[in-house]
Coordinates of C-alpha atoms and ligand atoms in Angstrom, one line a residue:
M1 CA 5.7 -10.8 27.1
K2 CA 5.0 -8.3 24.4
G3 CA 6.5 -8.0 21.0
R4 CA 6.1 -6.9 17.4
V5 CA 5.8 -9.2 14.4
V6 CA 8.7 -8.4 12.0
K7 CA 8.4 -11.4 9.6
S8 CA 5.6 -13.8 8.7
T9 CA 6.2 -16.9 6.7
G10 CA 2.8 -18.4 6.9
S11 CA 2.8 -20.6 10.0
W12 CA 5.8 -19.2 11.8
Y13 CA 6.3 -15.6 12.8
T14 CA 9.4 -13.8 13.9
V15 CA 8.6 -11.5 16.8
K16 CA 10.9 -8.8 18.1
T17 CA 10.9 -8.6 21.9
D18 CA 13.1 -7.1 24.7
Q19 CA 14.7 -10.6 24.7
G20 CA 15.6 -10.5 21.0
L21 CA 13.9 -12.2 18.1
I22 CA 11.8 -15.1 18.9
N23 CA 10.2 -17.7 16.6
S24 CA 6.6 -17.9 17.4
R25 CA 3.5 -19.7 16.3
L26 CA -0.2 -19.2 16.8
R27 CA -2.1 -21.0 19.5
G28 CA -4.2 -23.7 18.0
K29 CA -7.6 -22.1 18.5
F30 CA -7.3 -18.4 17.8
K31 CA -10.2 -16.1 18.0
Q32 CA -10.5 -13.9 14.9
D33 CA -12.5 -10.8 14.4
D34 CA -15.1 -10.3 11.7
L35 CA -12.6 -9.9 8.9
K36 CA -12.0 -13.1 6.9
L37 CA -8.3 -13.0 6.6
T38 CA -5.8 -15.2 4.8
N39 CA -3.3 -14.1 7.4
P40 CA -4.5 -13.8 10.9
I41 CA -1.3 -12.1 11.9
A42 CA 0.5 -9.4 9.9
V43 CA 3.9 -7.9 9.9
G44 CA 3.7 -4.8 12.2
D45 CA 1.2 -6.4 14.6
Y46 CA 1.9 -6.0 18.3
V47 CA 1.3 -9.3 20.1
E48 CA 1.3 -10.8 23.5
L49 CA 3.3 -14.0 23.6
E50 CA 4.4 -16.7 26.0
M51 CA 7.5 -19.0 25.8
E52 CA 6.8 -22.7 25.2
A53 CA 8.0 -24.9 28.1
G54 CA 11.6 -25.9 27.6
Q55 CA 11.9 -24.4 24.1
A56 CA 13.3 -21.4 22.4
S57 CA 10.0 -20.7 20.6
S58 CA 6.9 -19.0 21.8
V59 CA 3.2 -19.0 21.3
I60 CA 1.2 -15.9 20.4
N61 CA -1.8 -15.5 22.6
E62 CA -3.2 -12.2 21.5
I63 CA -3.0 -9.5 18.9
L64 CA -3.1 -6.0 20.4
P65 CA -5.6 -3.7 18.7
R66 CA -4.3 -2.4 15.3
E67 CA -4.0 1.3 14.9
N68 CA -4.3 0.9 11.2
Y69 CA -3.5 -1.5 8.4
I70 CA -3.3 -1.8 4.6
I71 CA -5.7 -4.5 3.4
R72 CA -6.6 -5.9 0.0
K73 CA -8.8 -8.6 -1.3
S74 CA -7.1 -11.9 -1.8
T75 CA -6.9 -12.8 -5.4
R76 CA -7.1 -16.5 -4.8
K77 CA -9.8 -16.7 -2.2
T78 CA -12.2 -14.0 -3.2
H79 CA -14.1 -13.9 0.1
F80 CA -10.9 -13.4 2.0
S81 CA -8.7 -10.4 2.6
H82 CA -5.0 -10.1 3.2
I83 CA -3.4 -7.6 5.5
I84 CA -0.3 -6.3 3.9
A85 CA 1.1 -4.7 7.1
S86 CA -0.3 -3.0 10.2
N87 CA 0.5 -0.1 12.6
I88 CA 2.3 1.9 9.9
D89 CA 3.1 5.6 10.0
Q90 CA 3.4 6.1 6.2
A91 CA 3.2 4.2 2.9
F92 CA 5.5 4.4 -0.1
L93 CA 3.8 3.2 -3.2
M94 CA 6.6 2.3 -5.6
V95 CA 5.6 2.7 -9.2
T96 CA 7.4 2.3 -12.5
I97 CA 6.6 3.8 -15.9
S98 CA 7.8 0.9 -17.8
Q99 CA 9.2 -2.6 -16.9
P100 CA 6.6 -3.0 -15.5
R101 CA 4.1 -0.3 -16.1
T102 CA 2.0 0.8 -13.2
S103 CA -1.5 2.1 -14.1
L104 CA -3.3 5.1 -12.6
G105 CA -6.2 2.8 -11.5
F106 CA -3.8 0.7 -9.5
I107 CA -2.3 3.8 -7.8
D108 CA -5.8 5.2 -6.9
R109 CA -7.0 1.9 -5.5
F110 CA -4.0 1.7 -3.3
L111 CA -4.6 5.3 -2.2
V112 CA -8.2 4.5 -1.3
S113 CA -6.9 2.0 1.2
T114 CA -4.3 4.3 2.8
E115 CA -6.9 7.1 2.9
S116 CA -9.4 4.9 4.8
F117 CA -7.0 5.2 7.8
R118 CA -5.5 8.6 6.7
I119 CA -2.1 7.0 6.4
P120 CA 0.2 9.5 4.6
A121 CA 1.3 8.1 1.2
T122 CA 4.2 9.0 -1.1
I123 CA 4.5 7.9 -4.7
V124 CA 8.0 6.7 -5.4
V125 CA 8.7 6.6 -9.1
N126 CA 11.6 4.1 -9.6
K127 CA 13.7 3.2 -12.6
T128 CA 13.7 6.8 -13.9
D129 CA 16.9 5.9 -15.6
L130 CA 14.7 4.0 -18.1
V131 CA 12.4 6.9 -18.8
K132 CA 13.5 8.3 -22.1
K133 CA 10.7 8.1 -24.7
E134 CA 8.4 11.1 -25.0
K135 CA 5.3 9.0 -24.0
E136 CA 7.1 7.9 -20.8
L137 CA 8.2 11.4 -19.9
D138 CA 4.6 12.6 -20.4
F139 CA 3.4 9.9 -18.0
L140 CA 5.9 11.0 -15.4
E141 CA 4.7 14.6 -15.9
L142 CA 1.1 13.4 -15.5
L143 CA 1.9 11.7 -12.2
H144 CA 3.2 15.0 -10.9
E145 CA 0.2 16.9 -12.2
I146 CA -2.3 14.5 -10.6
Y147 CA -0.7 13.7 -7.3
D148 CA 1.5 16.5 -6.1
P149 CA -1.3 19.0 -5.6
I150 CA -3.5 16.6 -3.6
G151 CA -0.9 15.8 -1.0
Y152 CA 0.8 12.7 -2.4
P153 CA 4.3 13.8 -3.1
V154 CA 5.8 12.2 -6.3
L155 CA 9.5 11.3 -5.8
E156 CA 11.7 10.3 -8.8
I157 CA 14.5 7.8 -8.1
S158 CA 16.7 5.2 -9.6
A159 CA 17.2 2.6 -6.8
L160 CA 19.8 1.0 -9.0
N161 CA 22.0 4.1 -9.8
D162 CA 21.3 6.9 -7.4
K163 CA 24.2 7.4 -5.0
D164 CA 22.5 9.5 -2.3
L165 CA 19.3 7.6 -1.6
D166 CA 19.9 7.5 2.1
L167 CA 20.3 11.3 2.1
L168 CA 17.1 11.6 0.2
F169 CA 15.1 9.3 2.5
N170 CA 16.8 9.6 5.9
E171 CA 14.8 12.5 7.2
S172 CA 11.4 11.1 6.2
L173 CA 12.0 7.6 7.5
R174 CA 13.6 8.3 10.8
G175 CA 11.6 7.0 13.8
K176 CA 8.7 5.8 11.6
T177 CA 7.3 2.5 10.4
T178 CA 7.2 2.8 6.6
L179 CA 5.6 0.3 4.2
I180 CA 6.9 -0.2 0.7
S181 CA 4.3 -1.6 -1.7
G182 CA 3.8 -1.9 -5.4
H183 CA 3.8 -4.3 -8.3
S184 CA 6.3 -7.1 -8.6
G185 CA 9.6 -6.0 -10.2
V186 CA 9.3 -2.3 -9.5
G187 CA 12.4 -2.4 -7.3
K188 CA 11.1 -2.5 -3.7
S189 CA 13.7 -4.9 -2.4
T190 CA 16.5 -3.1 -4.4
L191 CA 15.6 0.2 -2.6
L192 CA 15.4 -1.6 0.8
N193 CA 18.8 -3.1 0.4
K194 CA 20.2 0.4 -0.3
L195 CA 18.6 1.9 2.8
V196 CA 19.2 -1.0 5.2
P197 CA 22.9 -1.8 5.1
H198 CA 22.6 -5.3 6.6
A199 CA 19.6 -6.3 4.5
T200 CA 20.1 -8.9 1.8
Q201 CA 16.7 -9.2 0.2
S202 CA 16.8 -11.1 -3.1
T203 CA 16.1 -9.1 -6.2
K204 CA 15.5 -10.6 -9.6
E205 CA 15.3 -9.3 -13.2
I206 CA 11.8 -9.0 -14.6
S207 CA 10.6 -11.4 -17.2
K208 CA 11.8 -10.4 -20.7
F209 CA 8.7 -12.1 -22.2
S210 CA 6.0 -10.3 -20.2
A211 CA 8.0 -7.3 -18.9
K212 CA 6.5 -8.1 -15.5
G213 CA 8.2 -9.0 -12.2
V214 CA 8.6 -12.6 -11.1
H215 CA 7.4 -12.3 -7.5
T216 CA 10.9 -12.6 -5.9
T217 CA 9.9 -11.5 -2.4
T218 CA 7.4 -13.9 -1.0
F219 CA 6.9 -12.8 2.6
A220 CA 6.5 -9.4 4.2
E221 CA 9.5 -8.5 6.4
M222 CA 10.3 -5.5 8.6
F223 CA 13.8 -4.1 8.8
E224 CA 15.2 -1.8 11.5
L225 CA 16.9 1.3 10.1
E226 CA 20.2 2.5 11.5
G227 CA 18.8 6.0 12.4
G228 CA 15.7 4.4 14.1
G229 CA 12.5 3.4 12.5
Y230 CA 11.4 0.4 10.3
L231 CA 11.0 -0.3 6.7
I232 CA 8.7 -3.1 5.5
D233 CA 9.5 -4.9 2.3
T234 CA 6.5 -6.7 0.8
P235 CA 5.7 -9.2 -2.0
G236 CA 4.6 -7.5 -5.2
I237 CA 0.9 -7.2 -5.8
K238 CA -0.8 -7.8 -9.1
E239 CA -4.1 -6.1 -8.6
F240 CA -5.2 -4.1 -5.6
G241 CA -8.7 -5.3 -4.8
I242 CA -10.2 -2.9 -2.4
L243 CA -12.5 -4.2 0.3
D244 CA -16.2 -3.9 0.0
I245 CA -17.2 -0.3 0.7
D246 CA -20.5 1.3 0.1
D247 CA -21.0 3.9 -2.5
F248 CA -21.2 6.9 -0.1
E249 CA -18.1 5.8 1.7
L250 CA -15.9 5.8 -1.4
S251 CA -15.9 9.6 -1.9
H252 CA -14.5 10.0 1.6
Y253 CA -11.4 8.2 0.4
F254 CA -10.7 10.6 -2.4
V255 CA -9.1 13.5 -0.6
E256 CA -9.9 16.1 -3.3
I257 CA -13.6 14.9 -3.4
R258 CA -13.9 14.6 0.4
Q259 CA -13.4 18.4 0.9
Y260 CA -16.7 19.1 -1.1
L261 CA -18.9 16.5 0.6
G262 CA -22.1 17.8 2.0
Q263 CA -22.3 20.6 -0.5
C264 CA -24.2 18.8 -3.3
R265 CA -27.9 19.5 -3.7
Y266 CA -28.9 15.9 -2.7
N267 CA -27.3 14.4 0.3
N268 CA -27.3 11.0 -1.3
C269 CA -25.4 12.3 -4.3
Q270 CA -23.0 9.8 -5.8
H271 CA -21.5 12.5 -8.1
I272 CA -22.3 10.7 -11.3
N273 CA -24.9 12.9 -13.1
E274 CA -27.1 14.4 -10.4
P275 CA -28.2 18.0 -10.8
G276 CA -26.5 20.4 -8.4
C277 CA -23.5 18.2 -7.8
I278 CA -20.6 20.2 -6.6
V279 CA -18.1 17.5 -7.4
L280 CA -19.1 17.6 -11.1
Q281 CA -18.9 21.3 -11.0
K282 CA -15.4 21.2 -9.5
L283 CA -14.4 18.6 -12.1
E284 CA -15.6 20.9 -14.8
E285 CA -13.7 23.8 -13.3
G286 CA -10.5 21.8 -13.2
Y287 CA -10.2 21.4 -9.4
I288 CA -10.6 17.7 -9.6
H289 CA -8.3 15.8 -12.0
P290 CA -10.3 13.9 -14.7
N291 CA -8.1 10.8 -14.3
R292 CA -8.9 10.7 -10.6
Y293 CA -12.6 11.1 -11.2
E294 CA -12.4 8.3 -13.7
S295 CA -10.8 6.1 -11.1
Y296 CA -13.6 7.1 -8.7
L297 CA -16.2 6.0 -11.2
N298 CA -14.4 2.8 -12.1
I299 CA -14.3 1.7 -8.5
L300 CA -17.9 2.7 -8.0
Y301 CA -19.2 0.7 -10.9
E302 CA -17.0 -2.3 -10.0
E303 CA -18.6 -2.3 -6.6
D304 CA -22.0 -2.1 -8.2
D305 CA -21.2 -5.1 -10.4
R306 CA -20.1 -7.0 -7.4
R307 CA -23.5 -6.5 -5.8
Ligands
GTP1 N1 17.0 0.0 -14.6 C1 16.7 -0.1 -13.4 N2 16.4 -1.3 -12.8 C2 16.1 -1.4 -11.5 C3 16.0 -0.3 -10.7 N3 15.7 -0.7 -9.4 C4 15.6 -2.0 -9.5 N4 15.8 -2.5 -10.7 C5 15.8 -3.9 -11.2 O1 14.5 -4.3 -11.3 C6 14.5 -5.7 -11.0 C7 13.4 -6.1 -9.9 O2 13.9 -5.5 -8.7 P1 13.4 -6.0 -7.3 O3 14.0 -5.2 -6.2 O4 13.6 -7.5 -7.2 O5 11.8 -5.8 -7.4 P2 10.7 -6.0 -6.3 O6 9.8 -4.8 -6.3 O7 11.3 -6.3 -4.9 O8 9.9 -7.3 -6.8 P3 9.1 -8.4 -6.0 O9 9.9 -8.9 -4.8 O10 8.9 -9.5 -7.0 O11 7.8 -7.8 -5.6 C8 15.9 -6.1 -10.6 O12 16.5 -6.7 -11.7 C9 16.5 -4.8 -10.2 O13 17.9 -4.8 -10.4 C10 16.3 1.0 -11.3 O14 16.2 2.1 -10.6 N5 16.6 1.0 -12.6
MG2 MG1 11.1 -7.8 -3.6
ZN3 ZN1 -22.4 15.2 -5.9

């Protein structure tokens, strides 16, 4: 039998099949690929499974090849990675300007991971009802300035108060598998509950003390939308550790840098301070946003430190 993993709780997986939802577990010895993963099976995976004799549960024998996935380094086990979800059509990165605050570095790290599979990404700014101070409005403006022109639409919502969220999202969600990711407490589950009528994901106030989320959602879960398509709610992530990539690869995952590749004087240019670097020239001319270039350098130097 074939099916798709819609929920993973560690040792048990809920798999959607023609026969309905089936509780499944992994066969004892399971061959893994080269990736060292904290989760061998991710929500979104298509799997091959087999009913256990005389039981209502099944065993997963095989994972079908993944079309794509969003992966990050595990914060607890540094040599391991964690697949957030697989086989997705688009990603919504939910960000908030305060309570909690999402940094540009975090956004850009996430976008490097979506860009590595060319997964379309949208930046959903939530809790805009709280955006009042001038500094906050400026940051919102900055998000538009940086991301709209390079193909990452910036949507402003209030998952709590907006009445027409389904109208806003229906069109873009229909028939697609969409991942919602972001820090804890930004309102991912709140939005999901609004868009999926039967969903009852827990939501919880952020900590007054730290102004950070309290990690309410603990497992990724995929929900079917009424108009067709799926929405994946995920646990909040603190830091987005990107997988080891080499220096020349990184510039491929910045869309606005990628378009100039091959035009620098030196073909091993890392776009730091080399003469005849077209990227530095475009930065100077204002075609590359300085905040994005800063993220590029930060990730580059971080990778150097690691080595
Ligand atoms: N003011 C305001 N609060 C919101 C909005 N959306 C969500 N919240 C609140 O933010 C808190 C956190 O929301 P959740 O939906 O639990 O956040 P989450 O992203 O799912 O968090 P994790 O599951 O921990 O990753 C809750 O108290 C929500 O009511 C919004 O648009 N405006
Ligand atoms: Mg949640
Ligand atoms: Zn260069």
